Short mmCIF file of C-alpha atoms and ligand atoms in Angstrom, two decimals:
data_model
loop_
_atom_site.label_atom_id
_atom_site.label_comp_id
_atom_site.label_asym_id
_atom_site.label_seq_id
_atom_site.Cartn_x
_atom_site.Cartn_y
_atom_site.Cartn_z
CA UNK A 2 -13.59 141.98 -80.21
CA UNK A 3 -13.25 140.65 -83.50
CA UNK A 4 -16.35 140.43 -85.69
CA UNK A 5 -17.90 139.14 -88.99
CA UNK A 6 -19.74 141.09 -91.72
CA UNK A 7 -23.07 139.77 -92.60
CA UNK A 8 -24.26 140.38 -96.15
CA UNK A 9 -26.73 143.39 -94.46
CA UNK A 10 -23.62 144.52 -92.46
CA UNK A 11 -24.44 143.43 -89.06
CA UNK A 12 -21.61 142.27 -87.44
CA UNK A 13 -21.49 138.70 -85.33
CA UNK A 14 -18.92 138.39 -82.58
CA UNK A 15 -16.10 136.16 -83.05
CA UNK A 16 -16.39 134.46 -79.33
CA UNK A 17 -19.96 133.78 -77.94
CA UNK A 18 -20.86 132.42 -74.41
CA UNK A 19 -21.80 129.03 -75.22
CA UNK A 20 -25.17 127.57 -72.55
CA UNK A 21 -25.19 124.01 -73.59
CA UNK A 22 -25.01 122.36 -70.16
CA UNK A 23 -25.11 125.57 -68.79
CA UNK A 24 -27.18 124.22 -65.54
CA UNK A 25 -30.87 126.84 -64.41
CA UNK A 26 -29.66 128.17 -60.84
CA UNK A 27 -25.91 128.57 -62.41
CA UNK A 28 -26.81 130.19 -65.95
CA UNK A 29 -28.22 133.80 -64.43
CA UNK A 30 -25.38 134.45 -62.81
CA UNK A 31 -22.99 133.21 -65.66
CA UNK A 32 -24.73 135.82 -67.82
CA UNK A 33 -24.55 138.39 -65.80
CA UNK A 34 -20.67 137.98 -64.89
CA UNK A 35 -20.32 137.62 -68.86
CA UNK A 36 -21.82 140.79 -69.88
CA UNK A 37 -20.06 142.41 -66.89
CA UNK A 38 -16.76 140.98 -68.48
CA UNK A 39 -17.41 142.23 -72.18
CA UNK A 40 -19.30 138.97 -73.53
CA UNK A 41 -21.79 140.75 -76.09
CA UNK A 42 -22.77 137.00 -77.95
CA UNK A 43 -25.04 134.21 -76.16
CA UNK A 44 -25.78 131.51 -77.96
CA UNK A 45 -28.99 129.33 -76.96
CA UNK A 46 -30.90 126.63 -77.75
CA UNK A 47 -34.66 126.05 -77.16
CA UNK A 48 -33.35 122.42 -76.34
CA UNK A 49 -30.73 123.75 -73.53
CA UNK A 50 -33.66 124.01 -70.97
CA UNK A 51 -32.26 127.39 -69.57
CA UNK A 52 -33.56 129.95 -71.78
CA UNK A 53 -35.81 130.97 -69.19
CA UNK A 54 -33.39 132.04 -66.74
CA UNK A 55 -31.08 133.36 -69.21
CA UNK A 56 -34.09 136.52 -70.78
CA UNK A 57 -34.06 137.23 -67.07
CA UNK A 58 -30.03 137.50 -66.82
CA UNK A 59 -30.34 139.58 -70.41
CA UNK A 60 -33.25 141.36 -68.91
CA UNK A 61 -32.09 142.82 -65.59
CA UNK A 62 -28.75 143.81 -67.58
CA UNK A 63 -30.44 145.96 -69.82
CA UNK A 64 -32.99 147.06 -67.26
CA UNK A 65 -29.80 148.14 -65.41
CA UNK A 66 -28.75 149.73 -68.14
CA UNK A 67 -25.35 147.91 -68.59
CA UNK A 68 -26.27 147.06 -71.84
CA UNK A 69 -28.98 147.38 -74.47
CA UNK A 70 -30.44 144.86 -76.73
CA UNK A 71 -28.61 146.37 -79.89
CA UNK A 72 -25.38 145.47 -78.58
CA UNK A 73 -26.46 142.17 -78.42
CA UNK A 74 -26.30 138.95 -80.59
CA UNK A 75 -28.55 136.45 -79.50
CA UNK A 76 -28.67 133.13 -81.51
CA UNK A 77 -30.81 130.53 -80.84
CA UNK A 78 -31.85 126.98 -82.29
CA UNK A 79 -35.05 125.35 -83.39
CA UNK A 80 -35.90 121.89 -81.64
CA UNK A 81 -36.42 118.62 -84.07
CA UNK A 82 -39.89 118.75 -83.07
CA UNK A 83 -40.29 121.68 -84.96
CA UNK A 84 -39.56 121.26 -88.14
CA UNK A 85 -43.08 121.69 -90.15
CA UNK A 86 -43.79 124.46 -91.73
CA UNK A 87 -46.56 125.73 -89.91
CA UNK A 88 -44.81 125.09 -86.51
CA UNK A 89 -41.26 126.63 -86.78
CA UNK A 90 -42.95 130.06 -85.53
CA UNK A 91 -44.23 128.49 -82.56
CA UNK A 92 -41.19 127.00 -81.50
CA UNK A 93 -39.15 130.42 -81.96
CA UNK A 94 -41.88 132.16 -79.84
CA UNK A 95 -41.27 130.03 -77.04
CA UNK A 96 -37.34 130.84 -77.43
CA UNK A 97 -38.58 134.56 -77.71
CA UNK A 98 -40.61 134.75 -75.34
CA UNK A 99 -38.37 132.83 -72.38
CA UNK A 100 -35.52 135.45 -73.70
CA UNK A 101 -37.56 137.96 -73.28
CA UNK A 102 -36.50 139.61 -76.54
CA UNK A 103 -38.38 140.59 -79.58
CA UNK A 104 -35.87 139.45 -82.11
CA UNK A 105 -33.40 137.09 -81.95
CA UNK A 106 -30.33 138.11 -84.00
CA UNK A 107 -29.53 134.73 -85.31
CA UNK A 108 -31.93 131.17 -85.80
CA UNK A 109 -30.68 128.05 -86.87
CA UNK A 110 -32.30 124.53 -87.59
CA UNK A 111 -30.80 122.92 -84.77
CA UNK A 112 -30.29 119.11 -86.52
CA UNK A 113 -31.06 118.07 -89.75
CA UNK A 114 -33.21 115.54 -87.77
CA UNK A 115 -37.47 115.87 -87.65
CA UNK A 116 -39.10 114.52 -84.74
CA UNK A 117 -42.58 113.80 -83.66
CA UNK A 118 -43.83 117.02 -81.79
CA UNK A 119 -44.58 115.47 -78.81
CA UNK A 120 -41.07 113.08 -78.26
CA UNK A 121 -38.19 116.01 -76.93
CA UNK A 122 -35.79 113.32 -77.10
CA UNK A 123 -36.35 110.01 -79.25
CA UNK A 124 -35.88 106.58 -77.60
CA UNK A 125 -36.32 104.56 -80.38
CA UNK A 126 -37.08 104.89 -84.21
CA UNK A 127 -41.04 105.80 -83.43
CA UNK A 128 -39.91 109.14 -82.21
CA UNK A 129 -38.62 110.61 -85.12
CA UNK A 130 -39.64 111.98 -89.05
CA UNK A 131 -38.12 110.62 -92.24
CA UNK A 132 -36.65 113.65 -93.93
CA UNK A 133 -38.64 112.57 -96.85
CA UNK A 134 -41.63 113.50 -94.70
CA UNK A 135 -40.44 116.43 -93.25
CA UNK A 136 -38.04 118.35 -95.47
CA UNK A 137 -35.16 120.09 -94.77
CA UNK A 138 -36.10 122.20 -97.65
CA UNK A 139 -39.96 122.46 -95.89
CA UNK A 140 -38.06 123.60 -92.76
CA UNK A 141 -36.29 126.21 -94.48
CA UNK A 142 -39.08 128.13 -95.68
CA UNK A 143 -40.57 128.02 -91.82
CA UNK A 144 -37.18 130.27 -91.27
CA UNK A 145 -37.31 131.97 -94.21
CA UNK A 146 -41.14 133.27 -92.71
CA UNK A 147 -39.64 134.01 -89.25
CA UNK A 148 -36.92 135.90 -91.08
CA UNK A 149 -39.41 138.07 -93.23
CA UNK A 150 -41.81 138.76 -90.21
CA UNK A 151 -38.65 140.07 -88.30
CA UNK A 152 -38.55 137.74 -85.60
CA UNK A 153 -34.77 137.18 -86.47
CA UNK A 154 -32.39 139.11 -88.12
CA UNK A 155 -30.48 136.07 -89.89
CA UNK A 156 -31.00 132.25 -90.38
CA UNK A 157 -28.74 129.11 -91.02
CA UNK A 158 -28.36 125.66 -89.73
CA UNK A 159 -26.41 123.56 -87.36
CA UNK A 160 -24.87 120.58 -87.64
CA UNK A 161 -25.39 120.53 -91.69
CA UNK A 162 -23.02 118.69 -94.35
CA UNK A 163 -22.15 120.46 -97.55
CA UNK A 164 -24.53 118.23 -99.18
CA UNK A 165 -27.52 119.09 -96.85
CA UNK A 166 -26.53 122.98 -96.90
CA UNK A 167 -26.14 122.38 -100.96
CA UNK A 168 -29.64 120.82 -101.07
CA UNK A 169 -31.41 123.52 -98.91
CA UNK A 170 -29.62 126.44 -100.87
CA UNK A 171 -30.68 125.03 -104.62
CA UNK A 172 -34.49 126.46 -103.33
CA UNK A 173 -34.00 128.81 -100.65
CA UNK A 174 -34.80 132.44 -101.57
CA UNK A 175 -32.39 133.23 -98.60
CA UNK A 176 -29.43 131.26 -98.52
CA UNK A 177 -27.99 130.05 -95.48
CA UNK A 178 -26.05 132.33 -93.52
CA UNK A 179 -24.51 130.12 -90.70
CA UNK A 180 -23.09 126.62 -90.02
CA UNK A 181 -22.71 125.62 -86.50
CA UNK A 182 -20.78 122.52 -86.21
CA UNK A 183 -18.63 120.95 -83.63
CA UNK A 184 -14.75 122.18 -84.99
CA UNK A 185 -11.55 121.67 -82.67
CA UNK A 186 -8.06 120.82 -83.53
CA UNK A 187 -8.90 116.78 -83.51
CA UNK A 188 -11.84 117.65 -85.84
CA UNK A 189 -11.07 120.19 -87.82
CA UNK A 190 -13.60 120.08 -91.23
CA UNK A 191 -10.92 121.70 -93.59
CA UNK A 192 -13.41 120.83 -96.45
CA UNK A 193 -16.25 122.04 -94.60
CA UNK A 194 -14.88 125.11 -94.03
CA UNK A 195 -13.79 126.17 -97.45
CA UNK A 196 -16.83 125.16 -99.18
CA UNK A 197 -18.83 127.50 -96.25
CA UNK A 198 -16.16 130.43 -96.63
CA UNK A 199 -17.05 130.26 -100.78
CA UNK A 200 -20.87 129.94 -100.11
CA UNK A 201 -20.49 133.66 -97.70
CA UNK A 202 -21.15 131.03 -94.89
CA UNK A 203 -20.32 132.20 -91.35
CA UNK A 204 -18.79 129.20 -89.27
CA UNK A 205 -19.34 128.55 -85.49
CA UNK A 206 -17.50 126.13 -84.10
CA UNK A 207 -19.28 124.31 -80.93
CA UNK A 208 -17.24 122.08 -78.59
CA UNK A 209 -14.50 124.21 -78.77
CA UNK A 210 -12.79 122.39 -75.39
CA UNK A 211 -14.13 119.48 -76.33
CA UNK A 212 -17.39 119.53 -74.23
CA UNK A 213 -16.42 117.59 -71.44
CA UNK A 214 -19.07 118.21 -69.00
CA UNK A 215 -21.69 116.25 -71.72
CA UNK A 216 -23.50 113.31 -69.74
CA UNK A 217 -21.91 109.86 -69.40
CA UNK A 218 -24.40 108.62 -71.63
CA UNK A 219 -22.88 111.18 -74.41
CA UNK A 220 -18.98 110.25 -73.95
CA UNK A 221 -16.50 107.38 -75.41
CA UNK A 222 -14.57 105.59 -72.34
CA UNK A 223 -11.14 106.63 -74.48
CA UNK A 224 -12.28 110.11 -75.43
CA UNK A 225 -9.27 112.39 -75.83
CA UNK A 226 -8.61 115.36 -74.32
CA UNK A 227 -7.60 118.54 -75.67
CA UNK A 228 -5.85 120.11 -72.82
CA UNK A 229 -3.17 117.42 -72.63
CA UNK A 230 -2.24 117.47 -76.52
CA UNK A 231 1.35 118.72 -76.01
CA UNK A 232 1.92 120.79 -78.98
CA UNK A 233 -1.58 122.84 -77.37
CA UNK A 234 0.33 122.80 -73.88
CA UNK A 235 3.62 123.67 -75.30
CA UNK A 236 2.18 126.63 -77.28
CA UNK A 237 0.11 127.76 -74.23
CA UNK A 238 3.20 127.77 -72.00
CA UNK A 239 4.94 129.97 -74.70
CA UNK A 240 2.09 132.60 -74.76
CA UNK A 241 1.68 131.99 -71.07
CA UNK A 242 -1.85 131.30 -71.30
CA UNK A 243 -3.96 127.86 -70.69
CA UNK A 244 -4.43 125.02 -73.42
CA UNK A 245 -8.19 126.17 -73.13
CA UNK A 246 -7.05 129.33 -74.53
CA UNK A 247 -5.01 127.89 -77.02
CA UNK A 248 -8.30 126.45 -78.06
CA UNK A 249 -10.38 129.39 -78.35
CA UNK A 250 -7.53 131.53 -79.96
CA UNK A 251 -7.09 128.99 -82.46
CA UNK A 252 -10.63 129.35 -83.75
CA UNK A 253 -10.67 132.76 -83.88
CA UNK A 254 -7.40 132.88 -85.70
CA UNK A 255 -8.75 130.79 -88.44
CA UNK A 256 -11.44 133.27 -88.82
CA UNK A 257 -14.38 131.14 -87.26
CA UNK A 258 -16.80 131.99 -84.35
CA UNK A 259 -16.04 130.01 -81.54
CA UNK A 260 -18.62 129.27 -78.81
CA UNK A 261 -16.86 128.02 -75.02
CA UNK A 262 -19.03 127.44 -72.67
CA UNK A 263 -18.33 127.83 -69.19
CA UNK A 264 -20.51 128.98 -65.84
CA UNK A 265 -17.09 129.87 -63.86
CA UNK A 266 -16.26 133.52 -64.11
CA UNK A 267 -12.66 132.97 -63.79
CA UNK A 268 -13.31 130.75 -66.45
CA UNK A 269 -15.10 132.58 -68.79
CA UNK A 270 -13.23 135.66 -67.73
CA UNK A 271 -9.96 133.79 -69.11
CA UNK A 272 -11.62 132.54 -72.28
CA UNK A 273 -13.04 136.21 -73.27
CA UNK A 274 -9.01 137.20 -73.04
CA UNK A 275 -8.37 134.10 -75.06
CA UNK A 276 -9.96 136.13 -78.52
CA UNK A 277 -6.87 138.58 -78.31
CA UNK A 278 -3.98 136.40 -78.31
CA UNK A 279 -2.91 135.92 -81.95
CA UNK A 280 -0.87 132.56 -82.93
CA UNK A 281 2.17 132.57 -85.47
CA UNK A 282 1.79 130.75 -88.33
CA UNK A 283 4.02 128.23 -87.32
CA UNK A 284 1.94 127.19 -84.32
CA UNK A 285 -1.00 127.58 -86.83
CA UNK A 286 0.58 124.85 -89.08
CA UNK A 287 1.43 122.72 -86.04
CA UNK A 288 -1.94 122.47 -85.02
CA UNK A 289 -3.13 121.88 -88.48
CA UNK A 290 -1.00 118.48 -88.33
CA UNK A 291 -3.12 117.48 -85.30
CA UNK A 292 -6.18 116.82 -87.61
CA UNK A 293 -8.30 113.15 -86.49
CA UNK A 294 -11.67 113.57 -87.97
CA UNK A 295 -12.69 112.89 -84.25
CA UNK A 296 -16.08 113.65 -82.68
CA UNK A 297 -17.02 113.99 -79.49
CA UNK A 298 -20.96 114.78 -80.31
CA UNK A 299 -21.37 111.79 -82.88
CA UNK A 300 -25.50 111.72 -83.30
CA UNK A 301 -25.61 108.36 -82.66
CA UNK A 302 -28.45 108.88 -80.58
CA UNK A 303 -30.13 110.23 -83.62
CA UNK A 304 -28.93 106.76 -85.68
CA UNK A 305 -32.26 104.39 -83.84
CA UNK A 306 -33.70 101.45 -84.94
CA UNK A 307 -36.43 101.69 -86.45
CA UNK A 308 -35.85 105.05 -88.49
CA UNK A 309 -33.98 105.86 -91.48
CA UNK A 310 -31.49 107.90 -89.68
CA UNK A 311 -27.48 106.32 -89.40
CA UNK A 312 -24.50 108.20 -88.10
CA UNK A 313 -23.13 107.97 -91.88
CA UNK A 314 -26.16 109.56 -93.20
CA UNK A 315 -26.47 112.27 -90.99
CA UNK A 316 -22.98 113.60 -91.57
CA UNK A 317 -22.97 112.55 -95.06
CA UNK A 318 -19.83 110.66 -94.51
CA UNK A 319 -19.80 107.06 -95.45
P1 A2P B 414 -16.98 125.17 -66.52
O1 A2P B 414 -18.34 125.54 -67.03
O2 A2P B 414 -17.01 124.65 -65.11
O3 A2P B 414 -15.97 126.27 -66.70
P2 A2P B 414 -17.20 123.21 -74.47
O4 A2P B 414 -17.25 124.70 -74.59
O5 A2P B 414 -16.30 122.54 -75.46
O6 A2P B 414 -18.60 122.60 -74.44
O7 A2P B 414 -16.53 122.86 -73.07
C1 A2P B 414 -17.15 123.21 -71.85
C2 A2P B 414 -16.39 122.55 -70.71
O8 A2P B 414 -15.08 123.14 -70.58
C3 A2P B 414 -17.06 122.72 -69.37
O9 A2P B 414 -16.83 121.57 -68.60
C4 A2P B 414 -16.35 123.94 -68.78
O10 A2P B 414 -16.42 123.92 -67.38
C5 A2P B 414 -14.95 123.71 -69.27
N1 A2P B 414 -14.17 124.96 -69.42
C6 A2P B 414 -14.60 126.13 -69.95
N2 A2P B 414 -13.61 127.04 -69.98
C7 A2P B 414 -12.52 126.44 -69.46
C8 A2P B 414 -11.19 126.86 -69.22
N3 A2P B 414 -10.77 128.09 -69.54
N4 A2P B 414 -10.33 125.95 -68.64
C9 A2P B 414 -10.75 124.71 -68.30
N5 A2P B 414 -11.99 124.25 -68.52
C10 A2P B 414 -12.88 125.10 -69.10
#
């Protein structure tokens, strides 16, 4: 499997088992048929709701002895509720302690959105934090804490803009080290990714497939889909592999971590295999040319009434 350096030379797995959506009485056994196919990366959120049942997948693997913890990189992702200084630690604990690790290998600020600690998801403008209130900059030395009491081995952010990552960087005495952000061939963040690969910024891309299982609520009527783009079907059917493969190899081949979820072991069997295929350079440039600037996780239900939050502000797009 390929990997990336970090500056201390840990290496991070190019392809991670994504567990957004990842349902409790399906995750355990998704875990366990991933680490018995060769997954070694598991990224989490405190948010996800499953972490619980994904320590005990992690911890009856190693109990078994089919793995051990070292061999593992286990990310995770602090809630919006979260965000003050003082309460960052508590809020990785819970991860921890539901993982049943004592380290996670990677932390990231999940949004660059602050939210009242007691409101999991806002409803309306009441529910969350002006980032004049709550810093991004405050929130970064909560991680840069965890980080120094060795509760994670590396920190970074999710969902950030250049700007935001610029911002946080100008006072952080440890820079960021990871970017998580949604990155497929309709959204593709060319600029995003060169200013992270000149920082020494690892980037993950989430939504890989294009997240279709995301709740009604979540999803555009005309939302496209990225198995029927025919230059991803054609190349698929010339590799002999699926357009969900396509996908992953893409990512990989453009030096990026890539993060498919799936709770199918067929599935996730077939996107593990997906890391190894390797893509000319003309299929590279054809998918290149498929480039929208389209998102299928916009954060409008970030941009409420009532707050200072907008979809153009949170992206720093206008
Ligand atoms: P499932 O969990 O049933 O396999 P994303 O990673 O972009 O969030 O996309 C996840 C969605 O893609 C889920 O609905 C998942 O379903 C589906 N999926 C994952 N792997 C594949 C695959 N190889 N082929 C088709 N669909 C897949």
């Amino acid at each position: 499997m390929k990997s990336y350096a970090m500056s201390n030379g840990d290496q991070m797995p190019a392809l991670g088992l994504g567990t957004w959506k990842s349902e409790p009485g399906d995750v355990y056994k998704a875990v366990r048929s991933a680490l018995s196919v060769g997954y070694r990366h598991f990224d989490c959120a405190y948010i996800y709701q499953n972490e619980q049942e994904i320590g005990a997948a992690l911890h009856d693997a190693i109990m078994t002895g089919e793995v051990n913890r070292e061999e593992l990189w286990i990310t995770s992702k602090l809630w919006n509720t979260h965000h003050g200084l003082s309460d960052v630690r508590e809020c990785l604990q819970i991860t921890l302690k539901a993982l049943q690790l004592e380290y996670l290998d990677l932390y990231l600020i999940h949004w660059p959105v602050a939210q009242q600690k007691d409101v999991i998801f806002p409803e309306d403008g009441s529910g969350l934090i002006s980032l004049s209130e709550i810093t991004l900059e405050e929130t970064w030395r909560g991680m840069e804490e965890v980080l120094s009491e060795k509760l994670t081995r590396h920190i970074g952010v999710s969902n950030f803009s250049t700007k935001k990552i610029d911002r946080v960087n100008q006072t952080a005495k440890h820079k960021i080290e990871v970017n998580q952000v949604e990155l497929h061939p309709l959204l593709q963040q060319k600029e995003l990714l060169e200013y992270c690969n000149e920082e020494n910024i690892i980037v993950t891309a989430y939504s890989p497939l294009g997240s279709r299982d995301r709740i009604a609520q979540m999803k555009a009527d005309d939302e496209p889909d990225l198995f029927k783009i025919p230059e991803i079907v054609d190349i698929g059917k010339e590799h002999n592999c699926s357009p969900a493969q396509v996908l992953i190899a893409w990512a990989i081949n453009r030096d990026t971590v890539v993060i498919p979820k799936s709770t199918n072991e067929a599935r996730l069997r077939q996107n593990f295999e997906a890391a190894d295929i390797k893509l000319s350079l003309e299929e590279m440039s054809q998918i290149d040319q498929l480039d929208k600037h389209y998102r299928y996780v916009t954060g409008a239900f970030f941009a409420l009434p009532g707050s200072d939050y907008t979809v153009a502000n949170l992206w720093d797009e206008e």
